[in-house]
GROMACS .gro file of C-alpha atoms in nm:
model
  348
    1MET     CA    1   9.385  12.516   6.920
    2LEU     CA    2   9.660  12.285   7.037
    3GLU     CA    3   9.559  12.088   7.346
    4ILE     CA    4   9.836  12.056   7.606
    5ASP     CA    5   9.845  11.843   7.920
    6GLY     CA    6  10.036  12.048   8.175
    7SER     CA    7  10.102  11.741   8.389
    8TYR     CA    8  10.323  11.581   8.124
    9GLY     CA    9  10.682  11.496   8.221
   10SER     CA   10  10.821  11.734   8.482
   11GLY     CA   11  10.474  11.889   8.505
   12GLY     CA   12  10.600  12.233   8.606
   13GLY     CA   13  10.596  12.588   8.476
   14GLN     CA   14  10.839  12.513   8.193
   15ILE     CA   15  10.557  12.376   7.977
   16LEU     CA   16  10.359  12.696   8.014
   17ARG     CA   17  10.657  12.928   7.957
   18THR     CA   18  10.759  12.753   7.637
   19ALA     CA   19  10.401  12.721   7.511
   20LEU     CA   20  10.339  13.094   7.554
   21ALA     CA   21  10.649  13.186   7.354
   22LEU     CA   22  10.583  12.937   7.074
   23SER     CA   23  10.217  13.035   7.051
   24ALA     CA   24  10.296  13.404   7.013
   25ILE     CA   25  10.573  13.347   6.758
   26LEU     CA   26  10.393  13.086   6.547
   27GLY     CA   27  10.049  13.246   6.577
   28ARG     CA   28   9.896  12.923   6.702
   29GLY     CA   29   9.660  12.920   6.999
   30PHE     CA   30   9.670  12.660   7.272
   31SER     CA   31   9.463  12.532   7.560
   32ILE     CA   32   9.649  12.393   7.860
   33ARG     CA   33   9.501  12.191   8.145
   34ASN     CA   34   9.655  12.059   8.469
   35ILE     CA   35   9.897  12.352   8.495
   36ARG     CA   36  10.187  12.266   8.729
   37ALA     CA   37   9.998  11.954   8.834
   38ARG     CA   38  10.312  11.787   8.972
   39ARG     CA   39  10.401  12.074   9.204
   40PRO     CA   40  10.309  12.100   9.576
   41ARG     CA   41  10.097  12.408   9.494
   42PRO     CA   42   9.946  12.348   9.148
   43GLY     CA   43   9.820  12.623   8.923
   44LEU     CA   44   9.947  12.966   8.825
   45MET     CA   45  10.185  13.132   9.072
   46PRO     CA   46  10.276  13.503   9.042
   47GLN     CA   47  10.575  13.447   8.812
   48HIS     CA   48  10.366  13.227   8.579
   49LEU     CA   49  10.084  13.479   8.573
   50ALA     CA   50  10.339  13.752   8.498
   51SER     CA   51  10.461  13.547   8.201
   52VAL     CA   52  10.105  13.502   8.074
   53ARG     CA   53  10.028  13.873   8.094
   54ALA     CA   54  10.360  13.973   7.941
   55ALA     CA   55  10.320  13.733   7.649
   56ALA     CA   56   9.963  13.848   7.596
   57GLY     CA   57  10.074  14.210   7.594
   58LEU     CA   58  10.340  14.141   7.333
   59CYS     CA   59  10.096  13.980   7.089
   60ASN     CA   60   9.750  14.119   7.181
   61ALA     CA   61   9.637  13.774   7.287
   62ARG     CA   62   9.296  13.673   7.415
   63VAL     CA   63   9.336  13.490   7.746
   64ARG     CA   64   9.093  13.284   7.949
   65GLY     CA   65   9.192  13.148   8.289
   66GLY     CA   66   9.468  13.397   8.361
   67VAL     CA   67   9.422  13.426   8.738
   68LEU     CA   68   9.630  13.316   9.036
   69GLY     CA   69   9.584  12.948   9.116
   70SER     CA   70   9.418  12.862   8.784
   71THR     CA   71   9.503  12.515   8.649
   72GLU     CA   72   9.354  12.587   8.305
   73LEU     CA   73   9.438  12.850   8.044
   74ASP     CA   74   9.335  12.931   7.687
   75PHE     CA   75   9.569  13.155   7.487
   76GLU     CA   76   9.485  13.294   7.140
   77PRO     CA   77   9.767  13.516   7.006
   78GLY     CA   78   9.750  13.809   6.769
   79PRO     CA   79  10.033  13.984   6.582
   80ILE     CA   80  10.354  14.051   6.776
   81LYS     CA   81  10.416  14.420   6.842
   82ALA     CA   82  10.734  14.603   6.940
   83GLY     CA   83  10.747  14.826   7.244
   84ASN     CA   84  10.865  14.883   7.598
   85LEU     CA   85  10.741  14.616   7.836
   86VAL     CA   86  10.730  14.634   8.216
   87VAL     CA   87  10.676  14.306   8.400
   88ASP     CA   88  10.639  14.329   8.776
   89VAL     CA   89  10.627  13.977   8.918
   90ALA     CA   90  10.576  14.121   9.265
   91GLY     CA   91  10.299  14.356   9.157
   92GLU     CA   92  10.009  14.186   9.331
   93THR     CA   93  10.167  13.965   9.594
   94GLY     CA   94  10.509  14.099   9.691
   95SER     CA   95  10.656  13.783   9.539
   96ALA     CA   96  11.025  13.721   9.477
   97GLY     CA   97  10.927  13.521   9.168
   98ALA     CA   98  11.214  13.471   8.926
   99VAL     CA   99  11.252  13.732   8.653
  100THR     CA  100  11.492  13.500   8.468
  101LEU     CA  101  11.206  13.253   8.424
  102VAL     CA  102  10.981  13.529   8.292
  103ALA     CA  103  11.261  13.613   8.048
  104GLN     CA  104  11.235  13.259   7.908
  105THR     CA  105  10.888  13.353   7.783
  106VAL     CA  106  10.929  13.715   7.675
  107MET     CA  107  11.276  13.716   7.519
  108PRO     CA  108  11.197  13.472   7.234
  109ILE     CA  109  10.882  13.669   7.149
  110MET     CA  110  11.067  14.003   7.154
  111PHE     CA  111  11.314  13.875   6.893
  112PHE     CA  112  11.029  13.830   6.646
  113ALA     CA  113  10.896  14.185   6.674
  114SER     CA  114  10.962  14.412   6.376
  115GLN     CA  115  11.147  14.671   6.587
  116PRO     CA  116  11.381  14.670   6.890
  117CYS     CA  117  11.213  14.593   7.221
  118THR     CA  118  11.292  14.656   7.586
  119ALA     CA  119  11.159  14.477   7.891
  120THR     CA  120  11.197  14.585   8.252
  121LEU     CA  121  11.160  14.273   8.468
  122ARG     CA  122  11.102  14.320   8.842
  123GLY     CA  123  11.111  14.051   9.108
  124GLY     CA  124  11.373  13.795   9.210
  125THR     CA  125  11.705  13.786   9.027
  126HIS     CA  126  11.881  13.531   9.250
  127VAL     CA  127  11.616  13.299   9.392
  128PRO     CA  128  11.580  12.921   9.436
  129PHE     CA  129  11.481  12.688   9.150
  130SER     CA  130  11.572  12.934   8.874
  131PRO     CA  131  11.875  13.060   8.682
  132VAL     CA  132  12.061  13.350   8.840
  133TYR     CA  133  12.089  13.674   8.643
  134GLU     CA  134  12.452  13.605   8.545
  135TYR     CA  135  12.351  13.281   8.375
  136LEU     CA  136  12.103  13.462   8.151
  137ALA     CA  137  12.342  13.745   8.067
  138GLN     CA  138  12.668  13.553   8.032
  139VAL     CA  139  12.569  13.204   7.916
  140VAL     CA  140  12.231  13.210   7.737
  141ILE     CA  141  12.257  13.542   7.553
  142PRO     CA  142  12.611  13.479   7.417
  143PHE     CA  143  12.510  13.129   7.305
  144ILE     CA  144  12.218  13.247   7.092
  145ARG     CA  145  12.411  13.535   6.934
  146ASN     CA  146  12.551  13.312   6.660
  147LEU     CA  147  12.194  13.217   6.571
  148GLY     CA  148  12.110  13.577   6.483
  149TYR     CA  149  11.957  13.677   6.817
  150ARG     CA  150  12.105  13.998   6.957
  151ALA     CA  151  12.020  14.094   7.312
  152GLU     CA  152  12.174  14.254   7.615
  153ALA     CA  153  12.076  14.237   7.981
  154ARG     CA  154  12.165  14.468   8.269
  155LEU     CA  155  12.121  14.406   8.640
  156CYS     CA  156  11.982  14.724   8.789
  157ARG     CA  157  11.920  14.581   9.135
  158ALA     CA  158  11.947  14.233   9.282
  159GLY     CA  159  11.643  14.058   9.430
  160PHE     CA  160  11.673  13.771   9.678
  161TYR     CA  161  11.408  13.549   9.833
  162PRO     CA  162  11.182  13.644  10.006
  163ALA     CA  163  11.215  14.024   9.969
  164GLY     CA  164  11.240  14.037   9.590
  165GLY     CA  165  11.271  14.393   9.463
  166GLY     CA  166  11.523  14.312   9.190
  167GLU     CA  167  11.522  14.463   8.844
  168VAL     CA  168  11.670  14.350   8.512
  169LEU     CA  169  11.662  14.552   8.192
  170LEU     CA  170  11.647  14.342   7.876
  171ARG     CA  171  11.693  14.481   7.524
  172THR     CA  172  11.649  14.288   7.200
  173MET     CA  173  11.690  14.352   6.829
  174PRO     CA  174  11.478  14.180   6.563
  175ALA     CA  175  11.618  13.837   6.478
  176GLN     CA  176  11.867  13.834   6.191
  177PRO     CA  177  11.967  13.542   5.965
  178PRO     CA  178  12.174  13.292   6.164
  179GLY     CA  179  12.551  13.320   6.138
  180THR     CA  180  12.584  12.949   6.063
  181ASP     CA  181  12.402  12.684   5.863
  182ARG     CA  182  12.464  12.406   6.116
  183ILE     CA  183  12.537  12.375   6.489
  184VAL     CA  184  12.753  12.083   6.599
  185LEU     CA  185  12.862  12.082   6.964
  186ALA     CA  186  12.979  11.732   7.045
  187GLU     CA  187  13.251  11.853   7.282
  188PRO     CA  188  13.336  12.189   7.441
  189GLY     CA  189  13.697  12.218   7.326
  190ARG     CA  190  13.986  12.333   7.542
  191ARG     CA  191  13.896  12.517   7.861
  192LYS     CA  192  14.014  12.878   7.827
  193GLY     CA  193  13.928  13.015   8.169
  194ILE     CA  194  13.709  13.024   8.478
  195ARG     CA  195  13.543  13.332   8.624
  196ILE     CA  196  13.382  13.342   8.967
  197VAL     CA  197  13.150  13.594   9.133
  198SER     CA  198  13.085  13.567   9.506
  199ALA     CA  199  12.832  13.820   9.629
  200VAL     CA  200  12.634  13.931   9.933
  201SER     CA  201  12.368  14.186  10.011
  202ARG     CA  202  12.296  14.321  10.359
  203LEU     CA  203  12.526  14.058  10.509
  204PRO     CA  204  12.893  14.063  10.615
  205VAL     CA  205  13.122  14.056  10.312
  206SER     CA  206  13.322  13.790  10.495
  207ILE     CA  207  13.052  13.540  10.388
  208ALA     CA  208  13.130  13.606  10.022
  209GLU     CA  209  13.501  13.581  10.098
  210ARG     CA  210  13.450  13.242  10.267
  211GLN     CA  211  13.249  13.116   9.970
  212LEU     CA  212  13.528  13.217   9.735
  213LYS     CA  213  13.806  13.078   9.956
  214ARG     CA  214  13.637  12.738   9.979
  215LEU     CA  215  13.568  12.721   9.606
  216GLY     CA  216  13.930  12.810   9.536
  217MET     CA  217  14.041  12.525   9.762
  218ARG     CA  218  13.814  12.280   9.579
  219LEU     CA  219  13.949  12.394   9.243
  220LYS     CA  220  14.303  12.320   9.371
  221ASN     CA  221  14.558  12.417   9.105
  222THR     CA  222  14.302  12.541   8.853
  223ALA     CA  223  14.356  12.906   8.761
  224PHE     CA  224  14.057  13.141   8.780
  225GLU     CA  225  13.954  13.506   8.793
  226ALA     CA  226  13.737  13.609   9.087
  227GLU     CA  227  13.536  13.902   9.214
  228VAL     CA  228  13.376  13.963   9.553
  229ARG     CA  229  13.072  14.190   9.531
  230GLU     CA  230  12.838  14.368   9.767
  231VAL     CA  231  12.520  14.413   9.565
  232PRO     CA  232  12.230  14.649   9.641
  233ALA     CA  233  11.904  14.469   9.723
  234ASP     CA  234  11.594  14.508   9.940
  235GLY     CA  235  11.678  14.207  10.155
  236PRO     CA  236  11.972  13.994  10.265
  237GLY     CA  237  12.112  13.730  10.035
  238THR     CA  238  12.422  13.563   9.902
  239TYR     CA  239  12.516  13.372   9.589
  240LEU     CA  240  12.815  13.213   9.419
  241TYR     CA  241  12.849  13.184   9.041
  242LEU     CA  242  13.113  12.998   8.839
  243GLU     CA  243  13.144  13.044   8.465
  244ALA     CA  244  13.369  12.819   8.257
  245GLU     CA  245  13.464  12.933   7.908
  246TYR     CA  246  13.570  12.671   7.654
  247GLU     CA  247  13.673  12.708   7.291
  248ARG     CA  248  13.322  12.633   7.164
  249ILE     CA  249  13.088  12.705   7.456
  250THR     CA  250  13.048  12.884   7.788
  251VAL     CA  251  12.867  12.714   8.076
  252GLY     CA  252  12.763  12.833   8.422
  253PHE     CA  253  12.687  12.699   8.769
  254SER     CA  254  12.552  12.870   9.079
  255ALA     CA  255  12.426  12.823   9.433
  256LEU     CA  256  12.247  13.044   9.682
  257GLY     CA  257  12.310  13.091  10.050
  258ARG     CA  258  12.041  13.091  10.315
  259LYS     CA  259  12.014  13.111  10.690
  260GLY     CA  260  12.172  12.802  10.842
  261LYS     CA  261  12.362  12.706  10.526
  262PRO     CA  262  12.738  12.756  10.571
  263ALA     CA  263  12.927  12.953  10.309
  264GLU     CA  264  13.143  12.647  10.256
  265ALA     CA  265  12.837  12.440  10.165
  266VAL     CA  266  12.745  12.697   9.899
  267ALA     CA  267  13.093  12.663   9.750
  268ASP     CA  268  13.082  12.284   9.760
  269GLU     CA  269  12.750  12.288   9.574
  270VAL     CA  270  12.892  12.499   9.292
  271TYR     CA  271  13.211  12.297   9.266
  272GLU     CA  272  13.026  11.966   9.250
  273GLN     CA  273  12.803  12.093   8.969
  274PHE     CA  274  13.106  12.210   8.772
  275ALA     CA  275  13.310  11.895   8.834
  276ALA     CA  276  13.019  11.667   8.743
  277HIS     CA  277  12.976  11.853   8.415
  278GLU     CA  278  13.341  11.872   8.317
  279GLN     CA  279  13.421  11.508   8.380
  280THR     CA  280  13.166  11.401   8.116
  281GLY     CA  281  13.337  11.588   7.834
  282CYS     CA  282  12.997  11.705   7.708
  283ALA     CA  283  12.941  12.050   7.561
  284LEU     CA  284  12.625  12.196   7.718
  285ASP     CA  285  12.547  12.211   8.087
  286PRO     CA  286  12.210  12.064   8.193
  287HIS     CA  287  12.025  12.397   8.202
  288LEU     CA  288  12.153  12.543   7.876
  289ALA     CA  289  12.045  12.221   7.702
  290ASP     CA  290  11.676  12.289   7.763
  291GLN     CA  291  11.688  12.670   7.750
  292CYS     CA  292  11.855  12.691   7.408
  293LEU     CA  293  11.617  12.456   7.227
  294ILE     CA  294  11.347  12.705   7.137
  295PHE     CA  295  11.605  12.942   6.984
  296LEU     CA  296  11.766  12.663   6.784
  297LEU     CA  297  11.443  12.519   6.653
  298LEU     CA  298  11.288  12.851   6.550
  299ARG     CA  299  11.583  12.925   6.318
  300ASN     CA  300  11.540  12.590   6.142
  301VAL     CA  301  11.916  12.531   6.163
  302PRO     CA  302  12.021  12.164   6.180
  303PHE     CA  303  12.188  12.098   6.513
  304THR     CA  304  12.336  11.834   6.737
  305PHE     CA  305  12.483  11.877   7.083
  306THR     CA  306  12.581  11.677   7.387
  307THR     CA  307  12.472  11.758   7.740
  308SER     CA  308  12.621  11.644   8.068
  309ARG     CA  309  12.283  11.553   8.217
  310VAL     CA  310  11.941  11.494   8.066
  311THR     CA  311  11.689  11.663   8.294
  312GLY     CA  312  11.313  11.634   8.317
  313HIS     CA  313  11.292  11.990   8.186
  314LEU     CA  314  11.486  11.892   7.874
  315GLU     CA  315  11.270  11.587   7.805
  316THR     CA  316  10.951  11.787   7.860
  317ASN     CA  317  11.066  12.076   7.642
  318ILE     CA  318  11.148  11.839   7.357
  319TRP     CA  319  10.802  11.683   7.384
  320LEU     CA  320  10.634  12.025   7.368
  321LEU     CA  321  10.850  12.161   7.085
  322ASN     CA  322  10.776  11.850   6.881
  323ARG     CA  323  10.404  11.907   6.931
  324PHE     CA  324  10.421  12.267   6.807
  325LEU     CA  325  10.669  12.194   6.525
  326PRO     CA  326  10.637  11.827   6.428
  327ASP     CA  327  10.809  11.882   6.092
  328ARG     CA  328  11.132  11.980   6.274
  329GLU     CA  329  11.139  11.682   6.506
  330ILE     CA  330  11.399  11.682   6.783
  331GLU     CA  331  11.555  11.350   6.877
  332LEU     CA  332  11.698  11.270   7.220
  333GLN     CA  333  11.948  10.997   7.299
  334VAL     CA  334  11.979  10.927   7.673
  335ASN     CA  335  12.287  10.734   7.781
  336GLN     CA  336  12.311  10.509   8.088
  337ASP     CA  337  12.490  10.780   8.287
  338ARG     CA  338  12.216  11.032   8.194
  339THR     CA  339  12.441  11.224   7.958
  340GLY     CA  340  12.265  11.282   7.630
  341VAL     CA  341  12.273  11.379   7.265
  342VAL     CA  342  12.010  11.614   7.123
  343ARG     CA  343  11.968  11.656   6.747
  344THR     CA  344  11.726  11.745   6.475
  345GLY     CA  345  11.639  11.458   6.245
  346CYS     CA  346  11.836  11.617   5.962
  347CYS     CA  347  12.159  11.653   6.162
  348LYS     CA  348  12.286  11.308   6.256
   0.00000   0.00000   0.00000
């Protein structure tokens, strides 16, 4: 079994999520210690435990240490099986744990089943420290389509912190041969358009309107399409999402509202993320850079891409992927301004 130190690098749940997916797909067991050691509350939280159980269910794995709060876990996978999966992050604790983070574990595994799969993911869809639903559906899934991964996601109900109660339906087809023999994304190409969603649940719609108005002011003379939504959810919440489509790539940025945080501050947060990315001229936004790696590497397609910011998650994911697949080594070049270039050794 591969021994993994969960305190490496960013020391968060990303190591576990990626390890579970790789283990199931490659058929290689692992033992992880010091799970989430660098977090204020170390060990397995509900969303991490949900990922463990979901991955185990998809590949008939033997698991030791799969309990709340555990800092150690052994995972021995069996064959991947197709089916209909239900993952309820809130099942035991009422948690608003992020279903988009659970998707980072289950979606790669589902692609390597012999038949189509569905997963119903219940919990938080728009919660702190995780991608919002729109990012999964409109940035990640379109990006991996050219690699032979076909999936669709549908938001059945939004889930905000702390109430949770959201639901996302995810469908996948078995992975097909990639539509390209090489991925080169040094620059994004010409910007084709910007789309914005400003949404609220159980709050005055004027909050969403203020978010949108402020973001429009910050964008100045930049044209965009926009939609104000009132979304069904168990609890109050608000979010703002900006999606920028370029000739070669689509990227996304979001922020969440909370009590005491002005709508204008939410808009400023989104604008500053977008502006910081665009001024670099790099192709991938900071989050897509780490989330796409497992899909790229598993197809054994030579690739190189630039990213507007090298994050701890990206560095940690590269370290882990190189441990599971040392013959497909990923190289990372970090520039002084923290932009970066990521490539396989055979694509320079």
